[in-house]
Coordinates of C-alpha atoms in Angstrom, one line a residue:
Chain A
M1 CA 113.8 112.0 127.4
N2 CA 111.4 110.4 129.9
S3 CA 112.4 108.7 133.1
G4 CA 110.5 106.7 135.7
Y5 CA 109.5 103.8 133.5
P6 CA 110.4 100.2 134.2
K7 CA 113.5 99.0 132.4
W8 CA 111.7 96.3 130.5
A9 CA 109.1 98.7 128.9
P10 CA 110.9 99.7 125.7
Y11 CA 112.0 96.1 125.1
V12 CA 108.5 94.8 125.3
L13 CA 107.3 97.5 122.9
V14 CA 109.9 96.8 120.2
A15 CA 110.0 93.0 120.7
P16 CA 107.3 91.9 118.2
F17 CA 108.8 94.0 115.4
V18 CA 112.4 93.2 116.2
T19 CA 111.6 89.4 116.3
V20 CA 109.9 89.3 112.9
F21 CA 112.5 91.7 111.5
A22 CA 115.4 89.5 112.7
V23 CA 113.8 86.2 111.5
F24 CA 112.2 87.3 108.2
M25 CA 114.3 90.2 107.1
A26 CA 117.8 90.4 108.5
Y27 CA 118.5 86.7 108.6
P28 CA 117.2 85.9 105.1
M29 CA 119.2 88.8 103.7
L30 CA 122.4 87.3 105.1
Y31 CA 121.3 83.8 104.2
S32 CA 120.6 84.8 100.6
A33 CA 124.4 85.4 100.3
V34 CA 124.9 81.8 101.2
M35 CA 122.1 80.6 98.8
A36 CA 123.7 82.7 96.0
M37 CA 126.6 80.3 96.2
Q38 CA 124.4 77.2 95.8
Q39 CA 122.7 75.4 93.0
T40 CA 119.3 74.2 94.2
Y41 CA 116.3 72.3 93.1
G42 CA 113.5 73.8 95.1
A43 CA 113.8 74.1 98.9
K44 CA 114.9 70.4 99.3
A45 CA 118.2 69.9 97.4
S46 CA 121.2 72.1 97.1
Q47 CA 124.8 71.9 96.2
F48 CA 127.6 74.4 97.0
V49 CA 129.0 75.9 93.8
F50 CA 130.9 79.0 95.2
L51 CA 130.9 81.9 92.7
Q52 CA 129.7 79.9 89.7
N53 CA 126.3 81.5 89.8
F54 CA 127.8 85.0 89.5
E55 CA 130.2 83.8 86.8
Y56 CA 127.3 82.4 84.8
L57 CA 125.2 85.5 85.4
L58 CA 127.8 87.8 83.9
S59 CA 127.7 85.9 80.6
D60 CA 124.0 85.2 80.7
P61 CA 122.4 87.0 77.7
F62 CA 118.9 86.9 79.2
F63 CA 120.1 88.6 82.4
W64 CA 121.7 91.4 80.4
K65 CA 118.5 91.8 78.3
A66 CA 116.6 92.0 81.6
V67 CA 119.0 94.6 82.9
R68 CA 118.7 96.7 79.8
N69 CA 114.9 96.5 79.8
T70 CA 114.8 97.4 83.5
F71 CA 117.0 100.4 82.9
V72 CA 114.8 101.6 80.0
F73 CA 111.7 101.3 82.3
A74 CA 113.5 103.1 85.2
A75 CA 114.7 105.9 82.9
G76 CA 111.2 106.3 81.5
S77 CA 109.7 106.4 84.9
V78 CA 112.0 109.0 86.3
L79 CA 112.4 111.2 83.2
I80 CA 108.8 111.2 81.9
Q81 CA 106.7 110.5 85.0
L82 CA 108.3 112.8 87.6
P83 CA 108.3 116.0 85.4
L84 CA 104.6 115.3 84.6
S85 CA 103.9 114.8 88.3
L86 CA 105.6 118.1 89.2
G87 CA 103.8 119.9 86.4
L88 CA 100.4 118.6 87.5
A89 CA 101.2 119.6 91.1
M90 CA 102.1 123.1 90.0
L91 CA 98.9 123.5 88.0
L92 CA 96.9 122.3 91.0
N93 CA 98.8 124.6 93.3
Q94 CA 97.7 127.7 91.4
P95 CA 95.8 129.8 94.0
Q96 CA 92.8 130.4 91.7
V97 CA 92.1 126.6 91.2
R98 CA 88.7 125.6 92.6
G99 CA 87.8 122.1 93.5
R100 CA 91.4 121.2 94.3
V101 CA 90.3 118.4 96.6
I102 CA 88.3 116.7 93.8
F103 CA 91.1 117.0 91.3
R104 CA 93.6 115.6 93.8
L105 CA 91.3 112.7 94.5
I106 CA 90.8 111.9 90.8
F107 CA 94.5 112.1 90.0
F108 CA 95.4 109.9 92.9
S109 CA 92.8 107.2 92.3
P110 CA 94.8 105.0 89.9
A111 CA 97.4 104.5 92.6
L112 CA 94.9 102.6 94.6
V113 CA 94.3 100.0 91.9
G114 CA 96.7 97.0 92.3
T115 CA 99.2 96.5 89.5
V116 CA 97.7 93.2 88.5
F117 CA 94.3 94.9 88.0
I118 CA 96.0 97.7 86.1
A119 CA 97.5 95.0 83.9
M120 CA 94.0 93.6 83.3
M121 CA 92.7 97.0 82.3
F122 CA 95.6 97.8 80.0
G123 CA 95.5 94.4 78.4
L124 CA 92.1 95.5 77.0
M125 CA 93.2 99.1 76.4
F126 CA 96.2 98.0 74.3
N127 CA 94.1 95.3 72.5
K128 CA 94.3 95.8 68.8
Q129 CA 90.6 96.8 68.9
G130 CA 91.0 98.6 72.2
L131 CA 90.6 102.2 73.3
V132 CA 94.2 103.3 72.7
N133 CA 94.3 102.4 69.0
F134 CA 90.8 103.8 68.5
T135 CA 91.7 107.1 70.0
L136 CA 95.0 107.5 68.2
H137 CA 93.5 106.5 64.9
G138 CA 90.6 109.0 65.5
L139 CA 93.1 111.8 66.2
F140 CA 95.7 110.9 63.5
S141 CA 94.1 109.1 60.6
G142 CA 97.5 107.8 59.6
F143 CA 97.9 105.8 62.8
D144 CA 97.6 102.1 62.3
P145 CA 94.1 101.2 63.6
V146 CA 95.2 97.7 64.7
Y147 CA 98.7 98.5 66.0
P148 CA 100.0 95.5 68.1
W149 CA 101.2 97.4 71.1
L150 CA 102.1 94.4 73.2
E151 CA 104.0 92.8 70.4
Q152 CA 105.9 95.7 68.8
F153 CA 106.2 98.4 71.5
V154 CA 106.4 96.4 74.7
M155 CA 108.6 98.6 77.0
G156 CA 106.7 101.7 75.8
S157 CA 103.4 100.1 76.6
L158 CA 104.6 99.3 80.1
I159 CA 105.9 102.8 80.6
I160 CA 102.5 104.3 79.5
A161 CA 100.6 102.0 81.8
S162 CA 102.8 102.9 84.8
L163 CA 102.4 106.6 83.9
W164 CA 98.7 106.2 84.4
Q165 CA 99.3 104.4 87.6
Y166 CA 101.8 106.7 89.3
V167 CA 101.7 110.2 88.0
G168 CA 99.0 111.2 90.4
F169 CA 100.6 109.3 93.3
N170 CA 103.9 111.2 92.9
M171 CA 102.0 114.4 92.4
I172 CA 100.7 114.2 96.0
Y173 CA 104.2 114.4 97.3
F174 CA 105.1 117.4 95.1
L175 CA 101.9 119.1 96.0
A176 CA 102.6 118.7 99.7
A177 CA 106.0 120.2 99.1
L178 CA 104.8 123.1 97.0
Q179 CA 102.3 124.0 99.7
N180 CA 105.3 124.6 102.0
V181 CA 107.0 127.0 99.5
S182 CA 106.8 130.4 101.1
R183 CA 104.3 132.5 99.3
D184 CA 106.0 135.7 100.6
L185 CA 109.4 134.7 99.1
S186 CA 107.7 134.0 95.8
E187 CA 105.9 137.3 95.9
A188 CA 109.0 139.2 96.9
A189 CA 110.8 137.7 93.9
M190 CA 108.0 138.8 91.7
V191 CA 108.1 142.3 93.0
D192 CA 111.9 142.3 92.3
G193 CA 111.0 141.5 88.7
A194 CA 111.9 137.8 88.6
G195 CA 110.1 136.1 85.7
P196 CA 108.3 132.8 86.2
F197 CA 111.3 130.7 85.1
A198 CA 113.7 132.6 87.5
R199 CA 111.2 132.1 90.3
F200 CA 110.9 128.4 89.5
R201 CA 114.6 128.0 89.6
N202 CA 115.5 130.1 92.5
V203 CA 112.5 129.8 94.8
T204 CA 110.5 126.6 94.0
I205 CA 113.3 124.2 93.2
P206 CA 115.3 124.8 96.4
A207 CA 112.2 124.5 98.5
I208 CA 111.0 121.2 97.0
R209 CA 114.5 119.6 96.7
P210 CA 114.3 117.3 99.7
V211 CA 110.9 115.9 98.6
A212 CA 112.0 115.7 95.0
S213 CA 115.0 113.7 96.0
F214 CA 112.8 111.3 98.1
V215 CA 110.4 110.8 95.2
V216 CA 113.2 110.1 92.8
L217 CA 114.6 107.5 95.1
L218 CA 111.2 105.9 95.7
S219 CA 110.5 105.8 91.9
L220 CA 113.9 104.3 91.3
I221 CA 113.4 101.6 93.9
G222 CA 109.9 100.9 92.5
S223 CA 110.8 100.8 88.9
F224 CA 113.9 98.6 89.3
Q225 CA 111.6 96.0 90.8
L226 CA 109.1 96.0 87.9
F227 CA 107.6 92.6 87.6
E228 CA 103.8 92.3 88.0
L229 CA 102.8 94.8 85.4
A230 CA 105.0 93.2 82.7
W231 CA 104.3 89.6 83.8
V232 CA 100.6 89.8 83.8
L233 CA 100.2 92.2 80.8
L234 CA 102.4 89.8 78.8
N235 CA 100.5 86.7 79.7
N236 CA 102.8 85.3 82.4
S237 CA 105.9 85.6 80.2
G238 CA 108.6 88.1 79.1
G239 CA 106.5 88.8 76.0
P240 CA 107.4 88.2 72.3
N241 CA 111.2 87.7 72.0
D242 CA 111.5 88.6 75.8
Q243 CA 111.1 92.3 74.9
G244 CA 109.5 92.8 78.4
L245 CA 111.8 90.6 80.4
T246 CA 112.8 92.4 83.7
V247 CA 115.4 91.6 86.4
V248 CA 112.8 90.6 89.0
M249 CA 110.9 88.6 86.4
Y250 CA 114.0 86.7 85.5
L251 CA 114.6 86.1 89.2
Y252 CA 111.1 84.7 89.5
Q253 CA 111.4 82.5 86.5
N254 CA 114.7 81.0 87.7
G255 CA 113.7 80.7 91.4
F256 CA 110.0 79.6 91.2
I257 CA 109.5 78.1 87.7
S258 CA 112.9 76.3 87.2
F259 CA 113.3 76.1 91.0
D260 CA 116.9 77.2 91.2
L261 CA 116.7 79.3 94.3
G262 CA 120.5 79.7 94.3
Y263 CA 120.6 81.4 90.9
A264 CA 117.6 83.5 91.9
S265 CA 119.5 84.7 95.0
A266 CA 122.5 85.6 92.8
I267 CA 120.1 87.7 90.6
G268 CA 118.7 89.2 93.8
W269 CA 122.1 90.4 94.9
A270 CA 122.9 91.8 91.4
L271 CA 119.7 93.8 91.7
A272 CA 120.5 95.0 95.2
I273 CA 124.0 96.1 94.2
L274 CA 122.6 97.9 91.1
L275 CA 120.0 99.6 93.2
M276 CA 122.4 100.7 96.0
G277 CA 124.7 102.0 93.3
F278 CA 121.9 104.1 91.9
A279 CA 120.8 105.3 95.3
L280 CA 124.3 106.5 96.0
V281 CA 124.6 108.3 92.6
Q282 CA 121.2 109.8 93.1
H283 CA 122.1 111.0 96.6
R284 CA 125.3 112.6 95.2
V285 CA 123.5 114.3 92.4
S286 CA 120.7 115.6 94.5
T287 CA 123.0 117.1 97.1
I288 CA 125.2 118.9 94.5
G289 CA 124.7 122.6 95.0
E290 CA 123.3 122.3 98.4
N291 CA 125.0 124.5 100.9
Chain B
M1 CA 68.4 144.8 88.7
A2 CA 70.7 145.7 91.5
S3 CA 74.1 145.8 90.0
T4 CA 76.8 144.6 92.3
P5 CA 80.2 146.1 91.4
K6 CA 82.0 143.3 89.7
K7 CA 85.7 143.2 89.2
K8 CA 86.5 143.0 85.6
M9 CA 89.0 140.3 84.8
K10 CA 92.0 141.2 82.7
P11 CA 92.1 139.4 79.4
G12 CA 95.4 137.8 80.4
T13 CA 93.8 136.3 83.5
V14 CA 90.9 134.9 81.5
V15 CA 93.3 133.2 79.1
M16 CA 95.2 131.8 82.1
Y17 CA 92.0 130.4 83.6
V18 CA 91.1 128.7 80.3
V19 CA 94.5 127.1 79.9
L20 CA 94.7 126.0 83.5
Y21 CA 91.2 124.4 83.5
T22 CA 91.6 122.8 80.1
A23 CA 94.9 121.2 81.2
L24 CA 93.4 120.0 84.5
I25 CA 90.2 118.7 82.9
F26 CA 92.1 116.9 80.2
C27 CA 94.3 115.1 82.8
A28 CA 91.2 114.2 84.8
L29 CA 89.6 112.7 81.7
V30 CA 92.7 110.7 80.9
T31 CA 92.6 109.4 84.5
L32 CA 88.8 108.6 84.6
V33 CA 88.1 107.3 81.1
P34 CA 89.9 103.9 81.6
F35 CA 87.7 103.3 84.7
A36 CA 84.6 104.0 82.6
Y37 CA 85.9 101.8 79.8
L38 CA 86.5 99.0 82.3
F39 CA 83.0 99.3 83.7
C40 CA 81.3 99.4 80.3
A41 CA 83.3 96.4 79.2
S42 CA 82.1 94.3 82.2
L43 CA 78.4 94.8 81.1
K44 CA 78.8 93.7 77.4
P45 CA 78.0 90.2 76.4
S46 CA 81.0 88.4 74.8
A47 CA 79.2 88.0 71.4
I48 CA 79.0 91.8 70.8
F49 CA 82.0 92.8 72.9
F50 CA 84.1 94.5 70.2
D51 CA 81.2 95.9 68.2
N52 CA 81.3 99.2 70.1
L53 CA 84.1 100.8 72.1
F54 CA 82.1 101.8 75.2
L55 CA 78.4 100.9 75.2
P56 CA 76.5 99.1 72.5
T57 CA 74.5 101.4 70.2
G58 CA 70.8 100.9 69.9
D59 CA 67.4 102.5 70.0
G60 CA 67.3 103.2 73.7
L61 CA 67.8 106.4 75.6
F62 CA 70.8 108.4 74.3
G63 CA 71.0 106.0 71.3
I64 CA 72.4 103.3 73.5
G65 CA 71.2 99.7 73.3
W66 CA 70.6 99.3 77.1
E67 CA 68.7 96.0 76.5
K68 CA 71.9 94.4 75.0
M69 CA 73.8 94.8 78.3
N70 CA 73.4 92.7 81.4
F71 CA 75.1 91.5 84.6
D72 CA 75.7 88.0 83.3
H73 CA 79.5 88.3 83.7
Y74 CA 79.1 89.1 87.4
K75 CA 76.6 86.3 87.9
R76 CA 78.9 83.8 86.2
L77 CA 81.8 85.1 88.3
F78 CA 80.2 84.2 91.5
S79 CA 78.1 81.2 90.6
E80 CA 80.5 79.3 88.3
E81 CA 83.9 80.7 89.2
G82 CA 83.4 80.9 92.9
F83 CA 84.8 84.4 93.1
L84 CA 83.5 84.9 96.6
R85 CA 86.2 82.8 98.1
P86 CA 89.2 84.9 96.8
I87 CA 87.3 88.0 98.0
L88 CA 87.1 86.5 101.5
N89 CA 90.7 85.4 101.4
S90 CA 91.9 88.8 100.4
T91 CA 89.7 90.5 103.1
F92 CA 91.1 88.1 105.8
Y93 CA 94.7 88.5 104.7
A94 CA 94.7 92.2 104.2
S95 CA 92.8 92.9 107.5
V96 CA 94.9 90.7 109.7
T97 CA 98.2 91.9 108.2
G98 CA 97.0 95.5 108.3
V99 CA 96.0 95.5 112.0
L100 CA 99.1 93.5 113.3
A101 CA 101.6 95.4 111.1
T102 CA 100.2 98.8 112.2
L103 CA 100.3 97.7 115.9
F104 CA 103.9 96.4 115.7
A105 CA 105.0 99.5 113.8
A106 CA 103.3 101.9 116.3
T107 CA 104.7 100.2 119.4
S108 CA 108.2 100.2 118.0
G109 CA 108.0 103.7 116.6
Y110 CA 106.9 104.9 120.0
A111 CA 109.7 103.0 121.8
L112 CA 112.3 104.4 119.5
A113 CA 111.0 108.0 119.9
K114 CA 110.3 108.1 123.7
F115 CA 112.6 105.6 125.4
Q116 CA 116.4 105.5 126.0
F117 CA 117.6 101.9 125.9
R118 CA 120.5 99.7 124.7
G119 CA 120.1 98.9 121.0
R120 CA 117.9 101.8 120.2
D121 CA 120.4 103.5 117.8
G122 CA 121.2 100.1 116.2
I123 CA 117.5 99.4 115.5
T124 CA 117.0 102.9 114.1
K125 CA 119.8 102.5 111.7
L126 CA 118.7 99.0 110.6
V127 CA 115.2 100.3 110.0
L128 CA 116.5 103.0 107.7
A129 CA 118.9 100.6 105.9
A130 CA 116.0 98.2 105.3
L131 CA 114.2 100.8 103.3
V132 CA 116.5 100.4 100.3
V133 CA 116.7 96.6 100.3
P134 CA 114.8 95.4 97.3
G135 CA 112.0 93.0 98.3
A136 CA 113.0 90.6 95.5
L137 CA 116.3 89.8 97.3
L138 CA 114.2 88.2 100.0
F139 CA 112.0 85.9 97.8
A140 CA 114.3 82.9 97.7
P141 CA 115.6 82.8 101.3
V142 CA 112.2 83.5 102.8
Y143 CA 110.7 80.7 100.6
Q144 CA 113.5 78.4 101.9
M145 CA 112.7 79.4 105.5
L146 CA 109.0 78.9 105.2
Y147 CA 109.7 75.4 103.9
W148 CA 111.8 74.7 107.0
F149 CA 109.1 76.0 109.3
G150 CA 106.4 74.1 107.4
M151 CA 104.6 77.3 106.6
L152 CA 104.4 77.1 102.8
D153 CA 100.9 77.1 101.3
S154 CA 99.4 78.8 104.4
Y155 CA 98.3 82.3 105.3
T156 CA 100.6 82.1 108.3
G157 CA 103.5 82.0 105.9
L158 CA 102.1 84.9 104.0
I159 CA 101.2 87.1 107.0
I160 CA 104.1 86.7 109.4
P161 CA 106.9 87.8 107.2
A162 CA 104.9 90.9 106.4
L163 CA 104.9 92.0 110.1
A164 CA 108.3 93.7 110.0
P165 CA 107.2 97.0 108.4
A166 CA 110.4 99.1 108.5
F167 CA 108.8 102.0 106.7
G168 CA 106.0 102.0 109.2
V169 CA 108.4 102.1 112.2
Y170 CA 110.1 105.1 110.6
L171 CA 106.7 106.8 110.0
F172 CA 105.5 106.2 113.6
R173 CA 108.7 107.3 115.1
Q174 CA 108.3 110.7 113.3
A175 CA 104.6 110.9 114.3
T176 CA 105.3 110.2 117.9
V177 CA 108.1 112.7 118.1
N178 CA 105.8 115.3 116.6
S179 CA 102.6 114.7 118.5
V180 CA 103.2 113.0 121.9
P181 CA 104.4 115.4 124.6
N182 CA 106.9 114.0 127.2
E183 CA 105.1 115.8 130.1
M184 CA 102.0 113.8 129.5
L185 CA 103.8 110.5 129.7
E186 CA 105.6 111.6 132.9
S187 CA 102.4 112.7 134.6
A188 CA 100.7 109.5 133.6
R189 CA 103.5 107.5 135.2
I190 CA 103.3 109.6 138.4
D191 CA 99.6 108.8 138.6
G192 CA 100.7 105.1 138.6
C193 CA 99.6 104.2 135.1
G194 CA 101.1 101.0 133.7
E195 CA 103.3 101.2 130.5
I196 CA 100.9 99.2 128.3
M197 CA 98.0 101.2 129.6
I198 CA 99.8 104.4 128.8
F199 CA 100.4 103.3 125.2
F200 CA 96.8 102.3 124.6
T201 CA 95.0 105.1 126.4
F202 CA 97.3 108.1 125.9
V203 CA 99.6 107.5 123.0
L204 CA 97.3 105.8 120.5
P205 CA 94.7 108.5 120.4
L206 CA 97.4 111.1 119.6
I207 CA 98.9 109.2 116.7
R208 CA 95.5 108.1 115.4
P209 CA 95.9 109.9 112.0
M210 CA 99.0 108.0 111.3
M211 CA 97.4 104.7 112.5
G212 CA 94.6 105.3 109.9
A213 CA 96.9 106.1 107.1
F214 CA 99.3 103.2 107.7
L215 CA 96.5 100.7 108.3
L216 CA 95.0 101.7 104.9
L217 CA 98.4 101.6 103.2
T218 CA 99.1 98.1 104.5
F219 CA 95.6 96.9 103.7
L220 CA 96.0 98.2 100.1
G221 CA 99.4 96.6 99.8
C222 CA 98.1 93.2 100.8
W223 CA 94.9 93.5 98.8
N224 CA 97.0 94.2 95.7
N225 CA 99.8 91.8 96.5
F226 CA 100.4 89.3 93.7
I227 CA 103.9 87.9 93.9
G228 CA 103.9 87.0 97.6
A229 CA 100.8 84.9 97.3
Q230 CA 102.0 83.4 94.0
I231 CA 105.2 82.3 95.7
V232 CA 103.9 81.1 99.1
L233 CA 100.5 79.7 98.3
Q234 CA 99.9 76.7 96.1
T235 CA 96.3 75.5 96.6
P236 CA 94.0 77.3 94.1
E237 CA 91.2 77.8 96.7
K238 CA 93.5 79.7 99.0
M239 CA 94.5 82.3 96.5
P240 CA 93.7 86.0 97.1
L241 CA 92.0 88.2 94.4
A242 CA 95.2 89.3 92.6
V243 CA 96.2 85.7 91.8
A244 CA 92.6 84.5 91.2
I245 CA 92.0 87.1 88.5
N246 CA 95.2 86.2 86.8
Q247 CA 94.2 82.5 86.9
L248 CA 90.8 83.4 85.5
R249 CA 92.5 85.1 82.6
G250 CA 94.7 82.1 82.1
V251 CA 91.6 79.9 81.6
Y252 CA 89.4 82.3 79.7
G253 CA 92.1 84.2 77.7
T254 CA 90.0 86.6 75.7
D255 CA 86.7 86.5 77.5
Y256 CA 87.3 90.2 78.3
G257 CA 83.8 90.8 79.8
L258 CA 84.3 88.2 82.5
I259 CA 87.8 89.3 83.3
M260 CA 86.8 93.0 83.5
A261 CA 83.9 92.1 85.8
G262 CA 86.4 90.4 88.0
T263 CA 88.6 93.5 87.9
V264 CA 85.7 95.8 88.8
V265 CA 84.8 93.5 91.8
S266 CA 88.4 93.7 92.9
I267 CA 89.0 97.4 92.8
V268 CA 85.6 98.8 93.9
P269 CA 86.1 97.9 97.6
V270 CA 89.4 99.6 97.9
L271 CA 88.3 102.7 96.0
A272 CA 85.3 102.9 98.4
L273 CA 87.4 102.4 101.5
F274 CA 89.8 105.2 100.3
L275 CA 87.0 107.6 99.6
L276 CA 85.9 107.2 103.2
L277 CA 89.4 107.7 104.6
Q278 CA 91.1 109.8 102.0
K279 CA 91.9 112.9 104.1
E280 CA 93.7 111.0 106.8
F281 CA 95.4 108.8 104.3
L282 CA 96.9 111.5 102.1
S283 CA 98.2 113.5 105.0
G284 CA 99.7 110.5 106.6
L285 CA 101.3 109.5 103.3
T286 CA 103.2 112.7 102.9
A287 CA 104.0 113.3 106.6
G288 CA 107.1 111.1 106.5
A289 CA 108.5 112.8 103.4
V290 CA 107.8 116.4 104.1
K291 CA 108.6 116.6 107.8
G292 CA 111.3 113.9 107.8

């Protein structure tokens, strides 16, 4: 640690961040607990209702529908997206691949496109006369050429669009981790006669475990907050029969369309609790078997 | 012909090459075709939009009806829809937030890494805890506070709350620990260099790769931010691109050509920016995860 600096120096350096953090992050977080016990109409009128918001929330069928949809999306993201990302990273990590930089660039590019713009693109892709139906009907002549994706298969469509958006993004993390896997260890295992699966289980998995656990957490946090993709793709609504209603969308509808900021805060806390629960479980699971 | 001794590939290796490249090229196509689809769509007049999937067929070169395509959607976007305004709004919002958030994160990360002071451990713990707080929890209370401060419907209200980048502080703390030697700071102090001077002339150049990566990351986040602007801003003229394009679709529902032209205009600048800075960006992105 250094010495010989004036006492005020570190305080001046952290002051801008700490001030904004205190005012617009720490305080609002605490204050949202107060708001969750109010019924409000916009920012101007509020009434204290104690735990009524939470009571109502527990028996609110729309909330539970939103929770269910959000779980489906999170499960889809983690269980389909991450294996694909890892697989792609392993392909790209093969020593004989040429043009790795170009491939990496291509695979990553969708992550740069904002979610709203992705929703615009996929609105056209999933159009009855769009690219998805055309391709599937071309490959399998039995496939309905005008299948209404955004009416019949809403959550599936959202998962597909987010696959396109994030598989390459998560691949970057796995690729960085794979490049840290010791080539010597892998070769030694090969000399000892370990097959590709044994090498994957005993050499690769332990080496990428910390990064994998980070990526799972990041994906969980991200997918639990699904809003923009669904909201924009489904024309500023939860879609037909609320098939695409998500927790954050329900929060937004209550807080900023019906202007009940109190109920919105209660939904926010429910989301935070769900998320922290999942983060804890994920942390437990990912540390099982670690020495 | 001078024959150079060429290693003969084993048949197994050849099969592996074919499988490997087929898989990679397939994935690359799946990634790129939607971009091509988007771009083609923006050039097709509304009347013949769904006649062909990509480009209209005709008698031109490659059997494509080049003469049927035009830039009318782009012209309309700027002349009738005033799309220049949201582009400028987004540029302003993303640049100001990017620069300030990066500076705040860098100074704090440096302080947490290289100084001993009261509250240091507390701040470090709070920064880590903030990483798992869902942003949606803050929508309602921050809206309420912006109302109290009279900052609703202004860019001040959109930018200031974004200047507490906990993730950035964490990244810069790691970067400073890894790349700024203590001896250098000590000798600069012995030479009588002021603390602010030390940060700007000695520390900043060493953490420049992280500065680039985080600046770009924040810029992207703002450029693509929809919900923040949707909640804080009200006046249509103030809206950034992400909201403007959604409003455009609200009005012109199925005029896909116009909407896709708007989408192309929105994503091309960030793709170009990324191509310029991709190397720094990708290494900065993974630095926190792999080393931390």
